[in-house]
Amino acid sequence: FKIQQLFSYPNDNYQKLKKEALKCRRCQLREEANGVVMGEGNLNNKIMLIGEGPGANEDRLGRPFVGRAGKLMDKILASVKLKREDLYITNVIKCRPPGNRVPRQNEFEACVSILRAEIELIKPKVIVTLGSTATKYLINPEESITNVRGKWFERGDIFILPTFHPAYLLRNEKMKKYSWYDFKLIKKAADRINEL
Ligand code: URA
């Protein structure tokens, strides 16, 4: 991706990024996937949710978080009166890994420039990392989600809050209470941003 070149355009950089991203063939994941699943949502509201990578439903429909985990995500958001349209939701990896396995380092390296460009273009004030993969990328590759969830991290002028991935919550119902709590923090931050 010629990010420098993309950034030289004034207003429609995001659409250009998306168009470029949808054509990506930089790793072998695209060979087995139906297509690239680009992030989507509000480009102006300054909150970004980042998951791991598309699953089967996302791959089929070409949109992030539209399967069971996505439905749970919507419920959690609704519990604090946030809607999908209030934020931007994306993944570290944009093509479905076979069988939803964890993305490999080379796939990550091939793909991450898209996420980086999404962050640079949208300039979120708050990023929520959903689960281990996004947390490792944005906070620290050595860090475990269990240690850092619910804690705020500052990276430049972005505040990052790791929380459990909704797919993990589907498998571990008892952990849902932590996400209700974390999203209360996120809602507070969102309200504060909107007051600025
Ligand atoms: N899990 C993710 O990490 N991302 C999606 O888009 C769907 C499920």
mmCIF file with all atom_site columns, C-alpha atoms and ligand atoms in Angstrom:
data_model
loop_
_atom_site.group_PDB
_atom_site.id
_atom_site.type_symbol
_atom_site.label_atom_id
_atom_site.label_alt_id
_atom_site.label_comp_id
_atom_site.label_asym_id
_atom_site.label_entity_id
_atom_site.label_seq_id
_atom_site.pdbx_PDB_ins_code
_atom_site.Cartn_x
_atom_site.Cartn_y
_atom_site.Cartn_z
_atom_site.occupancy
_atom_site.B_iso_or_equiv
_atom_site.pdbx_formal_charge
_atom_site.auth_seq_id
_atom_site.auth_comp_id
_atom_site.auth_asym_id
_atom_site.auth_atom_id
_atom_site.pdbx_PDB_model_num
ATOM   1   C CA . PHE A 1 1   ? 0.000   0.000   0.000  1.00 0.00 ? 1   PHE A CA 1
ATOM   2   C CA . LYS A 1 2   ? 1.294   3.384   -0.912 1.00 0.00 ? 2   LYS A CA 1
ATOM   3   C CA . ILE A 1 3   ? 0.140   4.998   2.293  1.00 0.00 ? 3   ILE A CA 1
ATOM   4   C CA . GLN A 1 4   ? 2.087   8.189   1.757  1.00 0.00 ? 4   GLN A CA 1
ATOM   5   C CA . GLN A 1 5   ? 0.452   8.555   -1.600 1.00 0.00 ? 5   GLN A CA 1
ATOM   6   C CA . LEU A 1 6   ? -3.011  7.874   -0.166 1.00 0.00 ? 6   LEU A CA 1
ATOM   7   C CA . PHE A 1 7   ? -2.504  10.532  2.445  1.00 0.00 ? 7   PHE A CA 1
ATOM   8   C CA . SER A 1 8   ? -1.754  13.171  -0.110 1.00 0.00 ? 8   SER A CA 1
ATOM   9   C CA . TYR A 1 9   ? -5.411  13.201  -1.135 1.00 0.00 ? 9   TYR A CA 1
ATOM   10  C CA . PRO A 1 10  ? -7.596  15.555  0.900  1.00 0.00 ? 10  PRO A CA 1
ATOM   11  C CA . ASN A 1 11  ? -11.016 14.025  1.712  1.00 0.00 ? 11  ASN A CA 1
ATOM   12  C CA . ASP A 1 12  ? -11.628 10.702  0.141  1.00 0.00 ? 12  ASP A CA 1
ATOM   13  C CA . ASN A 1 13  ? -8.615  8.857   1.520  1.00 0.00 ? 13  ASN A CA 1
ATOM   14  C CA . TYR A 1 14  ? -10.750 6.317   3.300  1.00 0.00 ? 14  TYR A CA 1
ATOM   15  C CA . GLN A 1 15  ? -12.595 5.269   0.159  1.00 0.00 ? 15  GLN A CA 1
ATOM   16  C CA . LYS A 1 16  ? -9.248  4.960   -1.605 1.00 0.00 ? 16  LYS A CA 1
ATOM   17  C CA . LEU A 1 17  ? -7.874  2.840   1.209  1.00 0.00 ? 17  LEU A CA 1
ATOM   18  C CA . LYS A 1 18  ? -10.931 0.592   1.093  1.00 0.00 ? 18  LYS A CA 1
ATOM   19  C CA . LYS A 1 19  ? -10.683 0.172   -2.651 1.00 0.00 ? 19  LYS A CA 1
ATOM   20  C CA . GLU A 1 20  ? -7.004  -0.735  -2.362 1.00 0.00 ? 20  GLU A CA 1
ATOM   21  C CA . ALA A 1 21  ? -7.649  -3.080  0.563  1.00 0.00 ? 21  ALA A CA 1
ATOM   22  C CA . LEU A 1 22  ? -10.405 -4.970  -1.253 1.00 0.00 ? 22  LEU A CA 1
ATOM   23  C CA . LYS A 1 23  ? -7.919  -5.772  -4.025 1.00 0.00 ? 23  LYS A CA 1
ATOM   24  C CA . CYS A 1 24  ? -5.262  -7.074  -1.608 1.00 0.00 ? 24  CYS A CA 1
ATOM   25  C CA . ARG A 1 25  ? -3.539  -10.329 -2.547 1.00 0.00 ? 25  ARG A CA 1
ATOM   26  C CA . ARG A 1 26  ? -0.498  -9.893  -0.357 1.00 0.00 ? 26  ARG A CA 1
ATOM   27  C CA . CYS A 1 27  ? -0.782  -13.187 1.510  1.00 0.00 ? 27  CYS A CA 1
ATOM   28  C CA . GLN A 1 28  ? -2.202  -16.632 0.898  1.00 0.00 ? 28  GLN A CA 1
ATOM   29  C CA . LEU A 1 29  ? -5.255  -16.112 3.139  1.00 0.00 ? 29  LEU A CA 1
ATOM   30  C CA . ARG A 1 30  ? -6.998  -14.407 0.238  1.00 0.00 ? 30  ARG A CA 1
ATOM   31  C CA . GLU A 1 31  ? -6.672  -17.590 -1.849 1.00 0.00 ? 31  GLU A CA 1
ATOM   32  C CA . GLU A 1 32  ? -9.065  -19.498 0.414  1.00 0.00 ? 32  GLU A CA 1
ATOM   33  C CA . ALA A 1 33  ? -11.256 -16.614 1.558  1.00 0.00 ? 33  ALA A CA 1
ATOM   34  C CA . ASN A 1 34  ? -14.251 -15.305 -0.367 1.00 0.00 ? 34  ASN A CA 1
ATOM   35  C CA . GLY A 1 35  ? -12.901 -11.807 -0.092 1.00 0.00 ? 35  GLY A CA 1
ATOM   36  C CA . VAL A 1 36  ? -11.323 -9.082  2.001  1.00 0.00 ? 36  VAL A CA 1
ATOM   37  C CA . VAL A 1 37  ? -13.506 -7.972  4.934  1.00 0.00 ? 37  VAL A CA 1
ATOM   38  C CA . MET A 1 38  ? -12.829 -4.287  5.434  1.00 0.00 ? 38  MET A CA 1
ATOM   39  C CA . GLY A 1 39  ? -13.770 -2.484  8.661  1.00 0.00 ? 39  GLY A CA 1
ATOM   40  C CA . GLU A 1 40  ? -16.932 -0.420  8.670  1.00 0.00 ? 40  GLU A CA 1
ATOM   41  C CA . GLY A 1 41  ? -18.839 2.148   10.636 1.00 0.00 ? 41  GLY A CA 1
ATOM   42  C CA . ASN A 1 42  ? -18.647 5.723   11.756 1.00 0.00 ? 42  ASN A CA 1
ATOM   43  C CA . LEU A 1 43  ? -15.503 7.461   10.554 1.00 0.00 ? 43  LEU A CA 1
ATOM   44  C CA . ASN A 1 44  ? -16.052 10.508  12.757 1.00 0.00 ? 44  ASN A CA 1
ATOM   45  C CA . ASN A 1 45  ? -17.014 9.271   16.185 1.00 0.00 ? 45  ASN A CA 1
ATOM   46  C CA . LYS A 1 46  ? -13.480 8.485   17.377 1.00 0.00 ? 46  LYS A CA 1
ATOM   47  C CA . ILE A 1 47  ? -14.110 5.053   18.882 1.00 0.00 ? 47  ILE A CA 1
ATOM   48  C CA . MET A 1 48  ? -12.659 2.019   17.153 1.00 0.00 ? 48  MET A CA 1
ATOM   49  C CA . LEU A 1 49  ? -13.224 -1.637  18.034 1.00 0.00 ? 49  LEU A CA 1
ATOM   50  C CA . ILE A 1 50  ? -10.605 -4.088  16.758 1.00 0.00 ? 50  ILE A CA 1
ATOM   51  C CA . GLY A 1 51  ? -11.145 -7.842  16.597 1.00 0.00 ? 51  GLY A CA 1
ATOM   52  C CA . GLU A 1 52  ? -8.940  -10.633 15.291 1.00 0.00 ? 52  GLU A CA 1
ATOM   53  C CA . GLY A 1 53  ? -10.154 -11.604 11.841 1.00 0.00 ? 53  GLY A CA 1
ATOM   54  C CA . PRO A 1 54  ? -13.298 -12.525 9.914  1.00 0.00 ? 54  PRO A CA 1
ATOM   55  C CA . GLY A 1 55  ? -15.049 -15.795 10.656 1.00 0.00 ? 55  GLY A CA 1
ATOM   56  C CA . ALA A 1 56  ? -17.177 -17.850 8.279  1.00 0.00 ? 56  ALA A CA 1
ATOM   57  C CA . ASN A 1 57  ? -20.213 -15.522 8.360  1.00 0.00 ? 57  ASN A CA 1
ATOM   58  C CA . GLU A 1 58  ? -18.100 -12.418 7.943  1.00 0.00 ? 58  GLU A CA 1
ATOM   59  C CA . ASP A 1 59  ? -16.282 -14.055 5.040  1.00 0.00 ? 59  ASP A CA 1
ATOM   60  C CA . ARG A 1 60  ? -19.595 -14.997 3.406  1.00 0.00 ? 60  ARG A CA 1
ATOM   61  C CA . LEU A 1 61  ? -21.199 -11.571 3.869  1.00 0.00 ? 61  LEU A CA 1
ATOM   62  C CA . GLY A 1 62  ? -18.087 -9.418  3.473  1.00 0.00 ? 62  GLY A CA 1
ATOM   63  C CA . ARG A 1 63  ? -18.741 -7.480  6.697  1.00 0.00 ? 63  ARG A CA 1
ATOM   64  C CA . PRO A 1 64  ? -17.057 -7.587  10.121 1.00 0.00 ? 64  PRO A CA 1
ATOM   65  C CA . PHE A 1 65  ? -18.781 -9.021  13.219 1.00 0.00 ? 65  PHE A CA 1
ATOM   66  C CA . VAL A 1 66  ? -22.016 -10.214 11.647 1.00 0.00 ? 66  VAL A CA 1
ATOM   67  C CA . GLY A 1 67  ? -22.001 -13.752 13.103 1.00 0.00 ? 67  GLY A CA 1
ATOM   68  C CA . ARG A 1 68  ? -22.763 -14.975 16.631 1.00 0.00 ? 68  ARG A CA 1
ATOM   69  C CA . ALA A 1 69  ? -19.884 -13.042 18.176 1.00 0.00 ? 69  ALA A CA 1
ATOM   70  C CA . GLY A 1 70  ? -21.055 -9.909  16.380 1.00 0.00 ? 70  GLY A CA 1
ATOM   71  C CA . LYS A 1 71  ? -24.601 -10.334 17.664 1.00 0.00 ? 71  LYS A CA 1
ATOM   72  C CA . LEU A 1 72  ? -23.264 -10.597 21.207 1.00 0.00 ? 72  LEU A CA 1
ATOM   73  C CA . MET A 1 73  ? -21.111 -7.538  20.552 1.00 0.00 ? 73  MET A CA 1
ATOM   74  C CA . ASP A 1 74  ? -24.230 -5.603  19.537 1.00 0.00 ? 74  ASP A CA 1
ATOM   75  C CA . LYS A 1 75  ? -25.968 -6.676  22.777 1.00 0.00 ? 75  LYS A CA 1
ATOM   76  C CA . ILE A 1 76  ? -23.027 -5.564  24.892 1.00 0.00 ? 76  ILE A CA 1
ATOM   77  C CA . LEU A 1 77  ? -22.967 -2.221  23.077 1.00 0.00 ? 77  LEU A CA 1
ATOM   78  C CA . ALA A 1 78  ? -26.730 -1.850  23.544 1.00 0.00 ? 78  ALA A CA 1
ATOM   79  C CA . SER A 1 79  ? -26.326 -2.445  27.299 1.00 0.00 ? 79  SER A CA 1
ATOM   80  C CA . VAL A 1 80  ? -24.522 0.910   27.484 1.00 0.00 ? 80  VAL A CA 1
ATOM   81  C CA . LYS A 1 81  ? -26.688 2.564   24.834 1.00 0.00 ? 81  LYS A CA 1
ATOM   82  C CA . LEU A 1 82  ? -24.074 2.412   22.123 1.00 0.00 ? 82  LEU A CA 1
ATOM   83  C CA . LYS A 1 83  ? -24.895 1.337   18.596 1.00 0.00 ? 83  LYS A CA 1
ATOM   84  C CA . ARG A 1 84  ? -22.774 -0.158  15.872 1.00 0.00 ? 84  ARG A CA 1
ATOM   85  C CA . GLU A 1 85  ? -23.265 3.055   13.907 1.00 0.00 ? 85  GLU A CA 1
ATOM   86  C CA . ASP A 1 86  ? -21.662 5.020   16.741 1.00 0.00 ? 86  ASP A CA 1
ATOM   87  C CA . LEU A 1 87  ? -18.284 3.462   16.165 1.00 0.00 ? 87  LEU A CA 1
ATOM   88  C CA . TYR A 1 88  ? -15.917 1.930   13.672 1.00 0.00 ? 88  TYR A CA 1
ATOM   89  C CA . ILE A 1 89  ? -15.374 -1.813  13.891 1.00 0.00 ? 89  ILE A CA 1
ATOM   90  C CA . THR A 1 90  ? -12.575 -3.692  12.191 1.00 0.00 ? 90  THR A CA 1
ATOM   91  C CA . ASN A 1 91  ? -10.138 -6.578  12.508 1.00 0.00 ? 91  ASN A CA 1
ATOM   92  C CA . VAL A 1 92  ? -6.375  -6.972  12.639 1.00 0.00 ? 92  VAL A CA 1
ATOM   93  C CA . ILE A 1 93  ? -6.570  -9.471  9.758  1.00 0.00 ? 93  ILE A CA 1
ATOM   94  C CA . LYS A 1 94  ? -8.927  -8.761  6.886  1.00 0.00 ? 94  LYS A CA 1
ATOM   95  C CA . CYS A 1 95  ? -9.284  -12.238 5.330  1.00 0.00 ? 95  CYS A CA 1
ATOM   96  C CA . ARG A 1 96  ? -10.600 -15.309 7.084  1.00 0.00 ? 96  ARG A CA 1
ATOM   97  C CA . PRO A 1 97  ? -7.912  -17.709 8.280  1.00 0.00 ? 97  PRO A CA 1
ATOM   98  C CA . PRO A 1 98  ? -8.925  -21.316 7.449  1.00 0.00 ? 98  PRO A CA 1
ATOM   99  C CA . GLY A 1 99  ? -10.975 -22.790 10.278 1.00 0.00 ? 99  GLY A CA 1
ATOM   100 C CA . ASN A 1 100 ? -10.637 -19.459 12.130 1.00 0.00 ? 100 ASN A CA 1
ATOM   101 C CA . ARG A 1 101 ? -7.127  -20.327 13.281 1.00 0.00 ? 101 ARG A CA 1
ATOM   102 C CA . VAL A 1 102 ? -5.032  -17.563 14.846 1.00 0.00 ? 102 VAL A CA 1
ATOM   103 C CA . PRO A 1 103 ? -3.350  -15.509 12.101 1.00 0.00 ? 103 PRO A CA 1
ATOM   104 C CA . ARG A 1 104 ? 0.330   -16.242 11.483 1.00 0.00 ? 104 ARG A CA 1
ATOM   105 C CA . GLN A 1 105 ? 3.104   -13.685 11.721 1.00 0.00 ? 105 GLN A CA 1
ATOM   106 C CA . ASN A 1 106 ? 3.625   -13.403 7.947  1.00 0.00 ? 106 ASN A CA 1
ATOM   107 C CA . GLU A 1 107 ? -0.135  -12.909 7.403  1.00 0.00 ? 107 GLU A CA 1
ATOM   108 C CA . PHE A 1 108 ? -0.161  -10.293 10.093 1.00 0.00 ? 108 PHE A CA 1
ATOM   109 C CA . GLU A 1 109 ? 2.802   -8.493  8.519  1.00 0.00 ? 109 GLU A CA 1
ATOM   110 C CA . ALA A 1 110 ? 1.168   -8.575  5.090  1.00 0.00 ? 110 ALA A CA 1
ATOM   111 C CA . CYS A 1 111 ? -2.123  -7.223  6.416  1.00 0.00 ? 111 CYS A CA 1
ATOM   112 C CA . VAL A 1 112 ? -1.345  -4.806  9.173  1.00 0.00 ? 112 VAL A CA 1
ATOM   113 C CA . SER A 1 113 ? -0.695  -1.798  6.946  1.00 0.00 ? 113 SER A CA 1
ATOM   114 C CA . ILE A 1 114 ? -4.456  -1.683  6.297  1.00 0.00 ? 114 ILE A CA 1
ATOM   115 C CA . LEU A 1 115 ? -5.225  -1.473  10.029 1.00 0.00 ? 115 LEU A CA 1
ATOM   116 C CA . ARG A 1 116 ? -2.476  1.081   10.474 1.00 0.00 ? 116 ARG A CA 1
ATOM   117 C CA . ALA A 1 117 ? -3.984  3.188   7.691  1.00 0.00 ? 117 ALA A CA 1
ATOM   118 C CA . GLU A 1 118 ? -7.481  2.857   9.193  1.00 0.00 ? 118 GLU A CA 1
ATOM   119 C CA . ILE A 1 119 ? -6.126  4.187   12.484 1.00 0.00 ? 119 ILE A CA 1
ATOM   120 C CA . GLU A 1 120 ? -4.198  7.005   10.827 1.00 0.00 ? 120 GLU A CA 1
ATOM   121 C CA . LEU A 1 121 ? -7.184  8.082   8.747  1.00 0.00 ? 121 LEU A CA 1
ATOM   122 C CA . ILE A 1 122 ? -9.935  7.810   11.359 1.00 0.00 ? 122 ILE A CA 1
ATOM   123 C CA . LYS A 1 123 ? -7.754  9.047   14.220 1.00 0.00 ? 123 LYS A CA 1
ATOM   124 C CA . PRO A 1 124 ? -9.716  7.334   16.989 1.00 0.00 ? 124 PRO A CA 1
ATOM   125 C CA . LYS A 1 125 ? -9.389  8.712   20.497 1.00 0.00 ? 125 LYS A CA 1
ATOM   126 C CA . VAL A 1 126 ? -10.402 5.393   22.027 1.00 0.00 ? 126 VAL A CA 1
ATOM   127 C CA . ILE A 1 127 ? -9.513  1.942   20.723 1.00 0.00 ? 127 ILE A CA 1
ATOM   128 C CA . VAL A 1 128 ? -11.033 -1.192  22.217 1.00 0.00 ? 128 VAL A CA 1
ATOM   129 C CA . THR A 1 129 ? -8.998  -4.310  21.487 1.00 0.00 ? 129 THR A CA 1
ATOM   130 C CA . LEU A 1 130 ? -11.255 -7.358  21.460 1.00 0.00 ? 130 LEU A CA 1
ATOM   131 C CA . GLY A 1 131 ? -9.308  -10.394 22.620 1.00 0.00 ? 131 GLY A CA 1
ATOM   132 C CA . SER A 1 132 ? -5.739  -11.516 22.533 1.00 0.00 ? 132 SER A CA 1
ATOM   133 C CA . THR A 1 133 ? -4.640  -10.919 18.920 1.00 0.00 ? 133 THR A CA 1
ATOM   134 C CA . ALA A 1 134 ? -5.601  -7.236  18.771 1.00 0.00 ? 134 ALA A CA 1
ATOM   135 C CA . THR A 1 135 ? -4.332  -6.677  22.315 1.00 0.00 ? 135 THR A CA 1
ATOM   136 C CA . LYS A 1 136 ? -0.954  -8.211  21.539 1.00 0.00 ? 136 LYS A CA 1
ATOM   137 C CA . TYR A 1 137 ? -0.617  -6.037  18.448 1.00 0.00 ? 137 TYR A CA 1
ATOM   138 C CA . LEU A 1 138 ? -1.648  -2.766  20.053 1.00 0.00 ? 138 LEU A CA 1
ATOM   139 C CA . ILE A 1 139 ? -0.368  -3.153  23.604 1.00 0.00 ? 139 ILE A CA 1
ATOM   140 C CA . ASN A 1 140 ? 2.455   -5.653  23.814 1.00 0.00 ? 140 ASN A CA 1
ATOM   141 C CA . PRO A 1 141 ? 3.130   -8.968  22.023 1.00 0.00 ? 141 PRO A CA 1
ATOM   142 C CA . GLU A 1 142 ? 4.027   -10.593 25.357 1.00 0.00 ? 142 GLU A CA 1
ATOM   143 C CA . GLU A 1 143 ? 0.921   -9.455  27.180 1.00 0.00 ? 143 GLU A CA 1
ATOM   144 C CA . SER A 1 144 ? -1.929  -11.733 28.128 1.00 0.00 ? 144 SER A CA 1
ATOM   145 C CA . ILE A 1 145 ? -5.472  -10.452 27.758 1.00 0.00 ? 145 ILE A CA 1
ATOM   146 C CA . THR A 1 146 ? -6.367  -11.688 31.235 1.00 0.00 ? 146 THR A CA 1
ATOM   147 C CA . ASN A 1 147 ? -3.715  -9.411  32.770 1.00 0.00 ? 147 ASN A CA 1
ATOM   148 C CA . VAL A 1 148 ? -4.614  -6.281  30.878 1.00 0.00 ? 148 VAL A CA 1
ATOM   149 C CA . ARG A 1 149 ? -8.361  -6.383  30.290 1.00 0.00 ? 149 ARG A CA 1
ATOM   150 C CA . GLY A 1 150 ? -10.249 -3.462  31.739 1.00 0.00 ? 150 GLY A CA 1
ATOM   151 C CA . LYS A 1 151 ? -7.103  -1.322  32.068 1.00 0.00 ? 151 LYS A CA 1
ATOM   152 C CA . TRP A 1 152 ? -6.494  1.836   30.076 1.00 0.00 ? 152 TRP A CA 1
ATOM   153 C CA . PHE A 1 153 ? -3.281  2.205   28.091 1.00 0.00 ? 153 PHE A CA 1
ATOM   154 C CA . GLU A 1 154 ? -2.059  5.378   26.467 1.00 0.00 ? 154 GLU A CA 1
ATOM   155 C CA . ARG A 1 155 ? -0.367  5.249   23.068 1.00 0.00 ? 155 ARG A CA 1
ATOM   156 C CA . GLY A 1 156 ? 0.384   8.743   21.822 1.00 0.00 ? 156 GLY A CA 1
ATOM   157 C CA . ASP A 1 157 ? -2.939  10.528  22.000 1.00 0.00 ? 157 ASP A CA 1
ATOM   158 C CA . ILE A 1 158 ? -5.009  7.316   21.803 1.00 0.00 ? 158 ILE A CA 1
ATOM   159 C CA . PHE A 1 159 ? -6.464  5.574   24.842 1.00 0.00 ? 159 PHE A CA 1
ATOM   160 C CA . ILE A 1 160 ? -6.676  1.815   24.447 1.00 0.00 ? 160 ILE A CA 1
ATOM   161 C CA . LEU A 1 161 ? -8.801  -0.535  26.504 1.00 0.00 ? 161 LEU A CA 1
ATOM   162 C CA . PRO A 1 162 ? -8.418  -4.281  26.016 1.00 0.00 ? 162 PRO A CA 1
ATOM   163 C CA . THR A 1 163 ? -11.420 -6.455  26.738 1.00 0.00 ? 163 THR A CA 1
ATOM   164 C CA . PHE A 1 164 ? -12.417 -10.053 26.104 1.00 0.00 ? 164 PHE A CA 1
ATOM   165 C CA . HIS A 1 165 ? -13.369 -11.113 22.603 1.00 0.00 ? 165 HIS A CA 1
ATOM   166 C CA . PRO A 1 166 ? -17.123 -11.785 22.282 1.00 0.00 ? 166 PRO A CA 1
ATOM   167 C CA . ALA A 1 167 ? -16.379 -15.241 20.786 1.00 0.00 ? 167 ALA A CA 1
ATOM   168 C CA . TYR A 1 168 ? -14.526 -16.074 24.010 1.00 0.00 ? 168 TYR A CA 1
ATOM   169 C CA . LEU A 1 169 ? -17.545 -14.884 25.997 1.00 0.00 ? 169 LEU A CA 1
ATOM   170 C CA . LEU A 1 170 ? -19.780 -17.229 24.010 1.00 0.00 ? 170 LEU A CA 1
ATOM   171 C CA . ARG A 1 171 ? -17.607 -20.091 25.239 1.00 0.00 ? 171 ARG A CA 1
ATOM   172 C CA . ASN A 1 172 ? -17.193 -18.708 28.770 1.00 0.00 ? 172 ASN A CA 1
ATOM   173 C CA . GLU A 1 173 ? -20.500 -17.225 29.849 1.00 0.00 ? 173 GLU A CA 1
ATOM   174 C CA . LYS A 1 174 ? -19.181 -16.459 33.323 1.00 0.00 ? 174 LYS A CA 1
ATOM   175 C CA . MET A 1 175 ? -16.713 -13.943 31.936 1.00 0.00 ? 175 MET A CA 1
ATOM   176 C CA . LYS A 1 176 ? -19.439 -11.798 30.380 1.00 0.00 ? 176 LYS A CA 1
ATOM   177 C CA . LYS A 1 177 ? -19.714 -9.715  33.544 1.00 0.00 ? 177 LYS A CA 1
ATOM   178 C CA . TYR A 1 178 ? -16.240 -8.299  32.883 1.00 0.00 ? 178 TYR A CA 1
ATOM   179 C CA . SER A 1 179 ? -17.304 -7.085  29.481 1.00 0.00 ? 179 SER A CA 1
ATOM   180 C CA . TRP A 1 180 ? -20.422 -5.368  30.820 1.00 0.00 ? 180 TRP A CA 1
ATOM   181 C CA . TYR A 1 181 ? -18.102 -3.583  33.210 1.00 0.00 ? 181 TYR A CA 1
ATOM   182 C CA . ASP A 1 182 ? -15.487 -2.698  30.555 1.00 0.00 ? 182 ASP A CA 1
ATOM   183 C CA . PHE A 1 183 ? -18.092 -1.283  28.216 1.00 0.00 ? 183 PHE A CA 1
ATOM   184 C CA . LYS A 1 184 ? -19.367 0.964   30.980 1.00 0.00 ? 184 LYS A CA 1
ATOM   185 C CA . LEU A 1 185 ? -15.858 2.442   31.053 1.00 0.00 ? 185 LEU A CA 1
ATOM   186 C CA . ILE A 1 186 ? -15.882 2.742   27.282 1.00 0.00 ? 186 ILE A CA 1
ATOM   187 C CA . LYS A 1 187 ? -19.258 4.489   27.303 1.00 0.00 ? 187 LYS A CA 1
ATOM   188 C CA . LYS A 1 188 ? -17.970 6.955   29.890 1.00 0.00 ? 188 LYS A CA 1
ATOM   189 C CA . ALA A 1 189 ? -14.979 7.688   27.674 1.00 0.00 ? 189 ALA A CA 1
ATOM   190 C CA . ALA A 1 190 ? -17.282 8.033   24.650 1.00 0.00 ? 190 ALA A CA 1
ATOM   191 C CA . ASP A 1 191 ? -19.461 10.552  26.469 1.00 0.00 ? 191 ASP A CA 1
ATOM   192 C CA . ARG A 1 192 ? -16.425 12.502  27.520 1.00 0.00 ? 192 ARG A CA 1
ATOM   193 C CA . ILE A 1 193 ? -15.118 12.609  23.931 1.00 0.00 ? 193 ILE A CA 1
ATOM   194 C CA . ASN A 1 194 ? -18.443 13.899  22.676 1.00 0.00 ? 194 ASN A CA 1
ATOM   195 C CA . GLU A 1 195 ? -18.392 16.660  25.259 1.00 0.00 ? 195 GLU A CA 1
ATOM   196 C CA . LEU A 1 196 ? -14.972 17.887  24.077 1.00 0.00 ? 196 LEU A CA 1
HETATM 197 N N1 . URA B 2 .   ? -14.361 -12.446 15.218 1.00 0.00 ? 1   URA B N1 1
HETATM 198 C C1 . URA B 2 .   ? -13.517 -11.444 14.900 1.00 0.00 ? 1   URA B C1 1
HETATM 199 O O1 . URA B 2 .   ? -12.459 -11.272 15.497 1.00 0.00 ? 1   URA B O1 1
HETATM 200 N N2 . URA B 2 .   ? -13.870 -10.630 13.914 1.00 0.00 ? 1   URA B N2 1
HETATM 201 C C2 . URA B 2 .   ? -15.010 -10.744 13.236 1.00 0.00 ? 1   URA B C2 1
HETATM 202 O O2 . URA B 2 .   ? -15.243 -9.940  12.340 1.00 0.00 ? 1   URA B O2 1
HETATM 203 C C3 . URA B 2 .   ? -15.867 -11.793 13.601 1.00 0.00 ? 1   URA B C3 1
HETATM 204 C C4 . URA B 2 .   ? -15.528 -12.635 14.585 1.00 0.00 ? 1   URA B C4 1
#
